[in-house]
Short mmCIF file of C-alpha atoms and ligand atoms in Angstrom, two decimals:
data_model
loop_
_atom_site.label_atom_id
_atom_site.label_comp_id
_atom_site.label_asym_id
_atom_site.label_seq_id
_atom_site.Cartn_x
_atom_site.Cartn_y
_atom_site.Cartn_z
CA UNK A 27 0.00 0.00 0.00
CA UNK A 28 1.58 3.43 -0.94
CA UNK A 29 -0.69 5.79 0.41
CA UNK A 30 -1.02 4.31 4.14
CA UNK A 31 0.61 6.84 5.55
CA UNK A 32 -1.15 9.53 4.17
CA UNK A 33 -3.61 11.42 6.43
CA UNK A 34 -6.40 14.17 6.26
CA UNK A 35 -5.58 17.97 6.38
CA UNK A 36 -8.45 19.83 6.75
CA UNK A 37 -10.29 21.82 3.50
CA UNK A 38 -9.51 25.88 3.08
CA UNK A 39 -11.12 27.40 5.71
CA UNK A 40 -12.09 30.32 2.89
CA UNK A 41 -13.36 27.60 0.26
CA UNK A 42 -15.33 25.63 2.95
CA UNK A 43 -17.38 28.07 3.71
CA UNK A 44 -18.42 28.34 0.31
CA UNK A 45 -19.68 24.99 0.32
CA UNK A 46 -21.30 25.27 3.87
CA UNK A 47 -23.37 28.35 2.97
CA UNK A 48 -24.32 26.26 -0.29
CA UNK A 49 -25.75 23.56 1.85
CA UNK A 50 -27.68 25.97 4.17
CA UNK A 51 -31.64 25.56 3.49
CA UNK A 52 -31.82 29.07 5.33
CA UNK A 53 -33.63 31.49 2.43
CA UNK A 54 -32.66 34.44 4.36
CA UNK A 55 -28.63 33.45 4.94
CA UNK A 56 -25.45 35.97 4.43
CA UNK A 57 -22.62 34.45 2.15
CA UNK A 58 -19.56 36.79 4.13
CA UNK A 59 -17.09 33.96 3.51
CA UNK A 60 -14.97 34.11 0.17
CA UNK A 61 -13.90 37.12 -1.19
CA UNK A 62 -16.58 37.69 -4.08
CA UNK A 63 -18.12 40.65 -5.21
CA UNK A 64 -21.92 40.03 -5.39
CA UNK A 65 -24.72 42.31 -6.56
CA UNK A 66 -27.59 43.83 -5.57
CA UNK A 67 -29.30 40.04 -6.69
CA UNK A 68 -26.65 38.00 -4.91
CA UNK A 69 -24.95 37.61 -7.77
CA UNK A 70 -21.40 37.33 -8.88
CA UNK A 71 -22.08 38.70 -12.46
CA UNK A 72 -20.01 38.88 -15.23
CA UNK A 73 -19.22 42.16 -16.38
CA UNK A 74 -20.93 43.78 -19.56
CA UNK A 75 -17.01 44.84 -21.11
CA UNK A 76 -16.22 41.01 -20.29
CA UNK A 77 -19.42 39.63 -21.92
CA UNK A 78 -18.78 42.16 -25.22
CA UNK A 79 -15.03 41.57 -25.45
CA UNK A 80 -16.01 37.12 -25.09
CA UNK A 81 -18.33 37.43 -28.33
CA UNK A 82 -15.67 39.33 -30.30
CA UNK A 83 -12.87 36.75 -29.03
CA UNK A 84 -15.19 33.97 -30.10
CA UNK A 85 -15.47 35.32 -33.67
CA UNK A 86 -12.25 36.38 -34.29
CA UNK A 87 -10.16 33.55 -32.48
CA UNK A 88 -8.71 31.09 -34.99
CA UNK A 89 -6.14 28.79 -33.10
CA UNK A 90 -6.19 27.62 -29.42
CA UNK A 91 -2.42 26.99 -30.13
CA UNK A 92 0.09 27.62 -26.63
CA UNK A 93 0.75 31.45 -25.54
CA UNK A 94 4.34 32.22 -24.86
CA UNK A 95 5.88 31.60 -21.66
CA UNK A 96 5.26 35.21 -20.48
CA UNK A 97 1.64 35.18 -21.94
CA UNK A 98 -0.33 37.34 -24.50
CA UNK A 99 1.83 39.73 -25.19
CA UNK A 100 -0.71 42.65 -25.62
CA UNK A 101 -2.05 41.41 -21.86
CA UNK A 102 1.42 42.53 -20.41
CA UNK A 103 1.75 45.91 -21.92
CA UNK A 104 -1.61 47.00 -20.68
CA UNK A 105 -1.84 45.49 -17.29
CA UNK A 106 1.71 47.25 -16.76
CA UNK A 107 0.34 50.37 -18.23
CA UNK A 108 -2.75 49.52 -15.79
CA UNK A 109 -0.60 49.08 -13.17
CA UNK A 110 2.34 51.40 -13.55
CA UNK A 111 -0.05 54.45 -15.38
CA UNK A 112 0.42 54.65 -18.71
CA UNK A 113 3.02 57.29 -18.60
CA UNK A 114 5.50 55.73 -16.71
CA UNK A 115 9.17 56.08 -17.36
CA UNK A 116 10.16 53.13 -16.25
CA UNK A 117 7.69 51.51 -19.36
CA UNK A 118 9.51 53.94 -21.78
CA UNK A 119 12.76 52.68 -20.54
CA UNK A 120 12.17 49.21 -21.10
CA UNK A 121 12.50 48.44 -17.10
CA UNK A 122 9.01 46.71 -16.51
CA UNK A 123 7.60 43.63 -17.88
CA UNK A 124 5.00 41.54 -16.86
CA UNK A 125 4.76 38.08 -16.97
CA UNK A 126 0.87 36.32 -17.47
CA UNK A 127 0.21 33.92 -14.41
CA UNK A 128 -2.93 31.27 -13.66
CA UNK A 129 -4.57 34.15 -10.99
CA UNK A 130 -2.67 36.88 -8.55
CA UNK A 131 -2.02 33.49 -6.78
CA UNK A 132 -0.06 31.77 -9.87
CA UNK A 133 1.69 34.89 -9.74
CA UNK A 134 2.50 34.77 -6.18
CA UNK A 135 3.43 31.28 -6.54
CA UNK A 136 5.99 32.54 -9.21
CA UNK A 137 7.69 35.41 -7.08
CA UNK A 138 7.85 32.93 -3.93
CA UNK A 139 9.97 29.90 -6.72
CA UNK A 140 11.74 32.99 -7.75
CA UNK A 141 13.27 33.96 -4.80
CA UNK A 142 13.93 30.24 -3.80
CA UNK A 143 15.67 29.85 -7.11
CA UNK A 144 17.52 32.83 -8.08
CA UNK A 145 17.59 34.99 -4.09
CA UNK A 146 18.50 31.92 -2.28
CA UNK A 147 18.78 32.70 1.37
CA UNK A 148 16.06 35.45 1.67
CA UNK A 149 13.66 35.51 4.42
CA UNK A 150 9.93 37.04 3.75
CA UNK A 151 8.10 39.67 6.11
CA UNK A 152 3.90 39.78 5.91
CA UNK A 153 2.14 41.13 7.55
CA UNK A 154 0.57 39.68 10.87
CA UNK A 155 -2.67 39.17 10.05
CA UNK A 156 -2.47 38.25 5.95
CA UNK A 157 -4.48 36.27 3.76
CA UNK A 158 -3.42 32.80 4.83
CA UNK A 159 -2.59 31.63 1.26
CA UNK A 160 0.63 34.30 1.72
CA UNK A 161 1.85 32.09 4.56
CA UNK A 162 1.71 28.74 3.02
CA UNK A 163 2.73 29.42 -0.64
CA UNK A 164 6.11 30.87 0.73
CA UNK A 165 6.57 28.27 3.51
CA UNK A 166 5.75 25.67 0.59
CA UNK A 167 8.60 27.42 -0.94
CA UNK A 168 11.05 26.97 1.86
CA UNK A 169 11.39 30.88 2.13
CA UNK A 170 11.84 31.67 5.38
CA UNK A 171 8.79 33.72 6.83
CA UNK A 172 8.37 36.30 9.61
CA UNK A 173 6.05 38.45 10.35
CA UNK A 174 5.54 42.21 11.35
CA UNK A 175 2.13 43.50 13.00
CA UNK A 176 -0.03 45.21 10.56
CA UNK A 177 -3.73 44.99 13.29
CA UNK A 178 -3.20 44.55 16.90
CA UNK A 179 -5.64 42.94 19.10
CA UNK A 180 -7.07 46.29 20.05
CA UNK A 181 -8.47 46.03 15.75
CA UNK A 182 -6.22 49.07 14.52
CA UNK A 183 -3.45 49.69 12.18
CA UNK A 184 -0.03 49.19 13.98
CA UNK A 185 2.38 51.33 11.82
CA UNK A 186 4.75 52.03 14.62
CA UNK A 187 5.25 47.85 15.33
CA UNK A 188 4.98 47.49 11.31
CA UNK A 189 7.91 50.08 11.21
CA UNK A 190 10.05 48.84 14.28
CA UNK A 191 9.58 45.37 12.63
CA UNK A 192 11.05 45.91 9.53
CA UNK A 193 13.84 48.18 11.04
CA UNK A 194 14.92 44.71 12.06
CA UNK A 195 14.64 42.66 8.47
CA UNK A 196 18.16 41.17 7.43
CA UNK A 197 19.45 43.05 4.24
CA UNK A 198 17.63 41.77 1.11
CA UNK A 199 15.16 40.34 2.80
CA UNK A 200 11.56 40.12 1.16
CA UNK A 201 8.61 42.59 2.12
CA UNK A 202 4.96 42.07 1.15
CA UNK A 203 3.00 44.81 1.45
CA UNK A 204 -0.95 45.26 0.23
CA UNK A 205 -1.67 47.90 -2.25
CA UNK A 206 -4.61 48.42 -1.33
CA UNK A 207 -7.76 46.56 0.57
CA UNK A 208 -5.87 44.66 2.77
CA UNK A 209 -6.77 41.35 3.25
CA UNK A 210 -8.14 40.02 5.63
CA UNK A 211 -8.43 43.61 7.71
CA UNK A 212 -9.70 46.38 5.38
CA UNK A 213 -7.30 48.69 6.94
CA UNK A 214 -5.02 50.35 4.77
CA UNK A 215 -1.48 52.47 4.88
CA UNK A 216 -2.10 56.25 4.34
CA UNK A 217 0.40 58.12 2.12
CA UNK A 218 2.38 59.75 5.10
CA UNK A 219 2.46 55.72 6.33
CA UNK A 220 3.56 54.50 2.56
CA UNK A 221 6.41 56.92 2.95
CA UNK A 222 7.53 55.17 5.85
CA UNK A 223 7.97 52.02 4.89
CA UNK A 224 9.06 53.38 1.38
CA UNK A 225 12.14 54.95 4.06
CA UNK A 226 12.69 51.67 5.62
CA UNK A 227 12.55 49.31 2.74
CA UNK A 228 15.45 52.18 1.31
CA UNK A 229 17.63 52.25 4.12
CA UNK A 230 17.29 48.50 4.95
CA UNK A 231 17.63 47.40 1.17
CA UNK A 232 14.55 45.31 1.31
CA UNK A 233 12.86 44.35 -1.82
CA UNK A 234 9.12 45.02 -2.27
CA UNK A 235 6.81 42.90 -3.24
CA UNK A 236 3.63 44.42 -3.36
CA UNK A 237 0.09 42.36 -3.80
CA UNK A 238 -2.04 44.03 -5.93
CA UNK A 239 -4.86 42.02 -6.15
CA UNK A 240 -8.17 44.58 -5.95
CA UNK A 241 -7.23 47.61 -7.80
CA UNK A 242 -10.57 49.55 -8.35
CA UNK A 243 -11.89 48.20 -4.88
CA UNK A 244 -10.40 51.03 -2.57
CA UNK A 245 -10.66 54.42 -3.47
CA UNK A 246 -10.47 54.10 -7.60
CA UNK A 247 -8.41 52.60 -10.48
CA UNK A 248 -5.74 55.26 -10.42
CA UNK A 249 -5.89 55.95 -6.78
CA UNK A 250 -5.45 52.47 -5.28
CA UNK A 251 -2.31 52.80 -7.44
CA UNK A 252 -0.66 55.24 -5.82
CA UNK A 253 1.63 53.18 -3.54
CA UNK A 254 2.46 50.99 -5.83
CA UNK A 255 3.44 53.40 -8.43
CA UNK A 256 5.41 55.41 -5.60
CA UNK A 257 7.60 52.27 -4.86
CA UNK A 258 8.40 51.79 -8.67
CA UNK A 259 9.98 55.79 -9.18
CA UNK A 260 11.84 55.43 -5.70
CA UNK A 261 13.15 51.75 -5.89
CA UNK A 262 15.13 50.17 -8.71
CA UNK A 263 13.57 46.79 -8.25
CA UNK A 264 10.27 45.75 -7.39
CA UNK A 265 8.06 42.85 -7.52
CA UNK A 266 4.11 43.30 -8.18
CA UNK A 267 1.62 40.15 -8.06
CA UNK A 268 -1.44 41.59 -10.19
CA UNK A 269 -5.09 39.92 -10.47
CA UNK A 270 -7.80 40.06 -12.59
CA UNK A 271 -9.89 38.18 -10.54
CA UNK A 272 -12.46 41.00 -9.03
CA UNK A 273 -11.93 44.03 -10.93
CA UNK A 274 -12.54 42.32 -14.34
CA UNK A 275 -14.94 39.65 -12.40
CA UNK A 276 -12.77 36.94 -14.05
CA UNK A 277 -12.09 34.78 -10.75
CA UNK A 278 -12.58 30.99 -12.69
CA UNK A 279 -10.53 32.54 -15.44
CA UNK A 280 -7.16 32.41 -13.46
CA UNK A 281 -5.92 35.90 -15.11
CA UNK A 282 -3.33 37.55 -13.22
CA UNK A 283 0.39 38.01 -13.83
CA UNK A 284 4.03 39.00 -12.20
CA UNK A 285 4.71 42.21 -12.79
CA UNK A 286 9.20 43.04 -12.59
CA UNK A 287 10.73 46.20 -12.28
CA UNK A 288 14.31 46.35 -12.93
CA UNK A 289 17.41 48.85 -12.77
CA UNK A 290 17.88 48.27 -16.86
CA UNK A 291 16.74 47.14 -19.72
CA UNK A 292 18.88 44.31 -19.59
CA UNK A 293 18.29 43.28 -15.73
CA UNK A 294 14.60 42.66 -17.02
CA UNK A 295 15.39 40.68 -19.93
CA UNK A 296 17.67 38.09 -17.14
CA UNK A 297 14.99 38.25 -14.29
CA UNK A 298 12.24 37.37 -17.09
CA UNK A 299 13.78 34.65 -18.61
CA UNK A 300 14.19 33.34 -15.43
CA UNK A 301 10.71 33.62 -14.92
CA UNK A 302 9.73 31.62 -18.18
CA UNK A 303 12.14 28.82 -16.92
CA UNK A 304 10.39 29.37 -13.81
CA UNK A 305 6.93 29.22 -14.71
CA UNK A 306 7.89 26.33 -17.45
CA UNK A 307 8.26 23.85 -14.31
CA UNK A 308 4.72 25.09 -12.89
CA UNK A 309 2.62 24.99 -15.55
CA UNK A 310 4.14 25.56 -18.86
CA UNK A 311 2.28 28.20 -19.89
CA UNK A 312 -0.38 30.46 -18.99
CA UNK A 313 -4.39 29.77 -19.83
CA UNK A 314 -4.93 32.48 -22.48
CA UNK A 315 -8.91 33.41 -22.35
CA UNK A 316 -9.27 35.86 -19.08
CA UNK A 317 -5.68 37.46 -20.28
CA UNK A 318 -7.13 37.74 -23.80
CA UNK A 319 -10.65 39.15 -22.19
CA UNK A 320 -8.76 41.76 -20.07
CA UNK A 321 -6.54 42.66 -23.72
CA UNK A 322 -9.76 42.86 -25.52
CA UNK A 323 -10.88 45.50 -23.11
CA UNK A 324 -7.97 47.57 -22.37
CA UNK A 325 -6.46 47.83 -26.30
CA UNK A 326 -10.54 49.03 -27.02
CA UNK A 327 -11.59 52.91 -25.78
CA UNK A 328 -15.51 52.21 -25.54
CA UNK A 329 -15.06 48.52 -24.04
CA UNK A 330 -12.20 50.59 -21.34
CA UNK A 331 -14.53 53.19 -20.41
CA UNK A 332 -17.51 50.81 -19.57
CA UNK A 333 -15.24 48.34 -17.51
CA UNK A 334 -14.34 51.48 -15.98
CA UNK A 335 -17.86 52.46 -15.19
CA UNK A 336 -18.36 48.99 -14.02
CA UNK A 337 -15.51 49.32 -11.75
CA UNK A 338 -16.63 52.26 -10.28
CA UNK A 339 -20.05 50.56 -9.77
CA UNK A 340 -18.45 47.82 -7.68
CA UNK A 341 -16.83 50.40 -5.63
CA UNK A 342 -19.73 52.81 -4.71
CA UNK A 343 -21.76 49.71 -3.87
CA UNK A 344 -19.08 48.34 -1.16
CA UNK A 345 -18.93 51.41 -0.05
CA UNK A 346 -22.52 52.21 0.29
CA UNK A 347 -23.00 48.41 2.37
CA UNK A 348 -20.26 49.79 4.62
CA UNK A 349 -21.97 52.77 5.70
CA UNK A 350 -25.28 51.12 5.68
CA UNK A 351 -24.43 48.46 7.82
CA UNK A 352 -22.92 50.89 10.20
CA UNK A 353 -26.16 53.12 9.62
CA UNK A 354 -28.09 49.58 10.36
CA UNK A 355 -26.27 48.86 13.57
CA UNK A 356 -27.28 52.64 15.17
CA UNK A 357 -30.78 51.15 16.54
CA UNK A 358 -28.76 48.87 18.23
CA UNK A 359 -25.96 50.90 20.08
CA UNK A 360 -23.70 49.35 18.31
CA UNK A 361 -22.29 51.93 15.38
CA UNK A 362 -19.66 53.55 17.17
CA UNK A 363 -18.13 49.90 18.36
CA UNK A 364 -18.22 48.95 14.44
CA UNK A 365 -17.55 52.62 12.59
CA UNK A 366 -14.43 51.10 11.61
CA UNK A 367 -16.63 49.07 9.29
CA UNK A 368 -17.38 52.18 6.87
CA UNK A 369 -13.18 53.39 7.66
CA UNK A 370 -12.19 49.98 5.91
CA UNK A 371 -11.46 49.81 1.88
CA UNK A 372 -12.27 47.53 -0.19
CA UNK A 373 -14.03 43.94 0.20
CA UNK A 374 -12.92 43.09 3.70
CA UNK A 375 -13.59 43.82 7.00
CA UNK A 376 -11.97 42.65 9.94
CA UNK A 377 -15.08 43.32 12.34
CA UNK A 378 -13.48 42.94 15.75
CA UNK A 379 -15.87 39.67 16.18
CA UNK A 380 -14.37 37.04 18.31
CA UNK A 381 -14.58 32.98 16.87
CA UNK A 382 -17.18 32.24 19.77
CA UNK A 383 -19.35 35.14 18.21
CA UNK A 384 -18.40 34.11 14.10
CA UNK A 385 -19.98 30.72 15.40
CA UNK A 386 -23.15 31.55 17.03
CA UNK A 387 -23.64 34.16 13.43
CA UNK A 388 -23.90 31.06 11.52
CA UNK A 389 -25.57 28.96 14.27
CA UNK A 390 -28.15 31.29 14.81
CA UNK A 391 -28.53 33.13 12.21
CA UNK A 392 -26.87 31.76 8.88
CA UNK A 393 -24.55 34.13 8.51
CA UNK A 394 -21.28 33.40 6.92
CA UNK A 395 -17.60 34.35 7.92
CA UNK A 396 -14.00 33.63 7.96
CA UNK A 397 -13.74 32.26 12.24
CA UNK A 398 -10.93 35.40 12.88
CA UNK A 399 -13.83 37.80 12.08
CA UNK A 400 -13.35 38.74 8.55
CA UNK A 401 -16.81 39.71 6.91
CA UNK A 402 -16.83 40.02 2.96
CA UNK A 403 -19.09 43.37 3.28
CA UNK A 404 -19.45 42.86 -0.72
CA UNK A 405 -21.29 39.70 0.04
CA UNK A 406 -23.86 41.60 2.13
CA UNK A 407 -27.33 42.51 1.00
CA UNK A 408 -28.43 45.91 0.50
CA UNK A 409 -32.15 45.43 1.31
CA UNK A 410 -31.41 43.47 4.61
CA UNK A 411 -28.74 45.15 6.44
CA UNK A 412 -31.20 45.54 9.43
CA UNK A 413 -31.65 42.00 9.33
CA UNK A 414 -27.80 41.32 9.48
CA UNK A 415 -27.25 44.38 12.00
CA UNK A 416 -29.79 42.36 13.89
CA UNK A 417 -28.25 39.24 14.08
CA UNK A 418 -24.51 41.30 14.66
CA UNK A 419 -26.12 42.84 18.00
CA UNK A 420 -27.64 39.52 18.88
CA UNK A 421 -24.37 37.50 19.42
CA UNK A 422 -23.06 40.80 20.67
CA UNK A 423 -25.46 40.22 24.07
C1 LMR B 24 -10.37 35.60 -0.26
O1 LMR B 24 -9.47 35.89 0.52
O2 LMR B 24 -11.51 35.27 0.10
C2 LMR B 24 -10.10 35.67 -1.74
O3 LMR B 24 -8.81 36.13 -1.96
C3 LMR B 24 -10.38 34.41 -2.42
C4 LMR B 24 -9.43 33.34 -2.05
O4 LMR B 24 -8.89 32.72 -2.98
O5 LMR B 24 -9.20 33.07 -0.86
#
């Protein structure tokens, strides 16, 4: 027998949940769990830009034959020009590439083989809490991972332990910071705060790698790039995981990719053709549609502009949950203990519930989170907010 010894790990906490809520007869449940943006219908839909640019790929689309090993090439300029802004220098000088990956977590899955293979030696810093996915793909990877606080106990930002934390990161080491919507908290950096850790990761020769997984979701498309775009004019090398996932609503696609900055032209041409060795060993090369999708849109001005418009739809409507459900908890004495909720950016919120409390939610009242108290407010439904305000105060007895 081969497989005697193997045992049972437990499924994703983050998946499960999906299929727990699924298997709830409760009509009037809350799906908080995974990170999916869901509309006003409790749907995840599929944007109108994606649906438009599909039909046109489905006409025009002759071959199925293999992408490159960096992926469509058209998909890399724009995401980088997405990413970077358009007018970057550092795409004029040839310093930037991208490289296409299956999701922001193929791409993450490529920086973390990358620094195995070609940084050997380097520990990694996230941030304490992080989506759990950071912590296993680079333990997987034999990196060596610590950790400095990002939310205390007390549920707010730590910059002074962030700071003193990295102050204390060997030379070279890793750092992986959230553009924006911070997962699992919601809380993000301010500009003053970006500035520093910009200082630190300077003086202490770090190298960046920034997650950029919900660009759109925080404050707007341009905005939420700010830091990121910062970090690539004040550092000369710089690692950038990028998804497609929510902003184009292309999660089953897998469409993300590994974005480089180098000091030359010629630095990027050696890091990337590590990275298509790399990615060669993973899985050969990328899945083409969602890349081609996300092309489609960004090479076309109309299709742009309503992707935009959709973007900023998503937005307004996270937003307008979080101050509802803040609004929704007033009856109940309870909106200055959650304000924080409405403070937060982007999908998440770390709520400040405790595991007992996260239990007796979906006990009592069918409603759906991740046990450390992270609520997907984008899962939440406008029309019943009172009802889940309700149910909040009633485990909060
Ligand atoms: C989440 O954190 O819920 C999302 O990033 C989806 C996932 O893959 O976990």
């Amino acid at each position: 027998m081969h497989f005697q010894a193997i045992t049972r790990v437990p499924g994703d906490p983050i998946l499960g949940l999906m299929e727990a809520y699924a298997k709830d007869a409760n009509p009037a449940k809350f799906d908080l769990g995974v990170g999916v943006f869901k509309d006003a219908q409790g749907l995840t839909p599929v944007p109108a830009a994606v649906k438009q640019a599909e039909q046109r790929l489905v006409e025009r689309q002759l071959s199925k034959s293999y992408v490159g090993g960096h992926g469509d090439v058209a998909f890399g300029r724009l995401l980088c020009e997405l990413v970077l802004g358009e007018a970057s220098p550092l795409l004029a000088e040839q310093r930037a590439g991208a490289t296409q990956t299956p999701g922001g977590t193929g791409a993450l899955r490529l920086a973390a083989e990358f620094a195995r293979q070609c940084l050997p030696g380097r520990g990694i810093w996230l941030s304490d809490p992080t989506w759990p996915i950071h912590e296993t793909i680079f333990a997987s990877a034999g990196l060596k991972v610590a950790h400095y606080p990002y939310v205390g106990a007390d549920n707010r930002l730590d910059v002074t332990g962030m700071l003193a934390a990295l102050e204390k990161a060997a030379e070279g080491d890793i750092v992986l910071l959230h553009a924006c919507c911070h997962n699992p908290t919601g809380f993000d950096l301010s500009h003053d705060d970006w500035r520093a850790v910009l200082d630190v990761v300077k003086r202490r020769s770090l190298l960046p790698l920034i997650d950029f997984a919900y660009q759109g979701f925080g404050d707007g498309l341009q905005e939420d790039a700010w830091a990121v775009r910062l970090f690539a004019a004040e550092v000369p090398e710089l690692l950038i995981t990028s998804s497609c996932s929510k902003n184009f609503g292309l999660y089953r696609e897998r469409t993300g990719a590994l974005l480089v900055c180098a000091q030359d032209a010629g630095k990027l041409l050696d890091v990337r053709s590590q990275l298509a060795f790399i990615a060669r060993n993973l899985w050969s090369t990328p899945p083409d549609h969602g890349a081609a999708v996300v092309a489609e849109i960004l090479g076309d001005p109309t299709l742009k502009r309503l992707w935009i418009e959709e973007v900023d739809a998503m937005r307004q409507r996270i937003a307008r949950l979080r101050t509802g459900l803040v609004e929704a908890l007033k009856p109940h004495g309870l909106s200055d203990r959650f304000a924080h909720i409405a403070e937060q950016r982007g999908m998440f919120s770390y709520t400040g519930l405790s595991p007992e409390q996260v239990k007796a939610l979906r006990e009592r009242h069918s409603v759906y989170m991740v046990g450390t108290g992270r609520a997907n407010v984008a899962g939440a439904d406008e029309a019943r907010l009172d009802v889940l305000a309700a149910a909040i105060a009633d485990v909060c007895r």
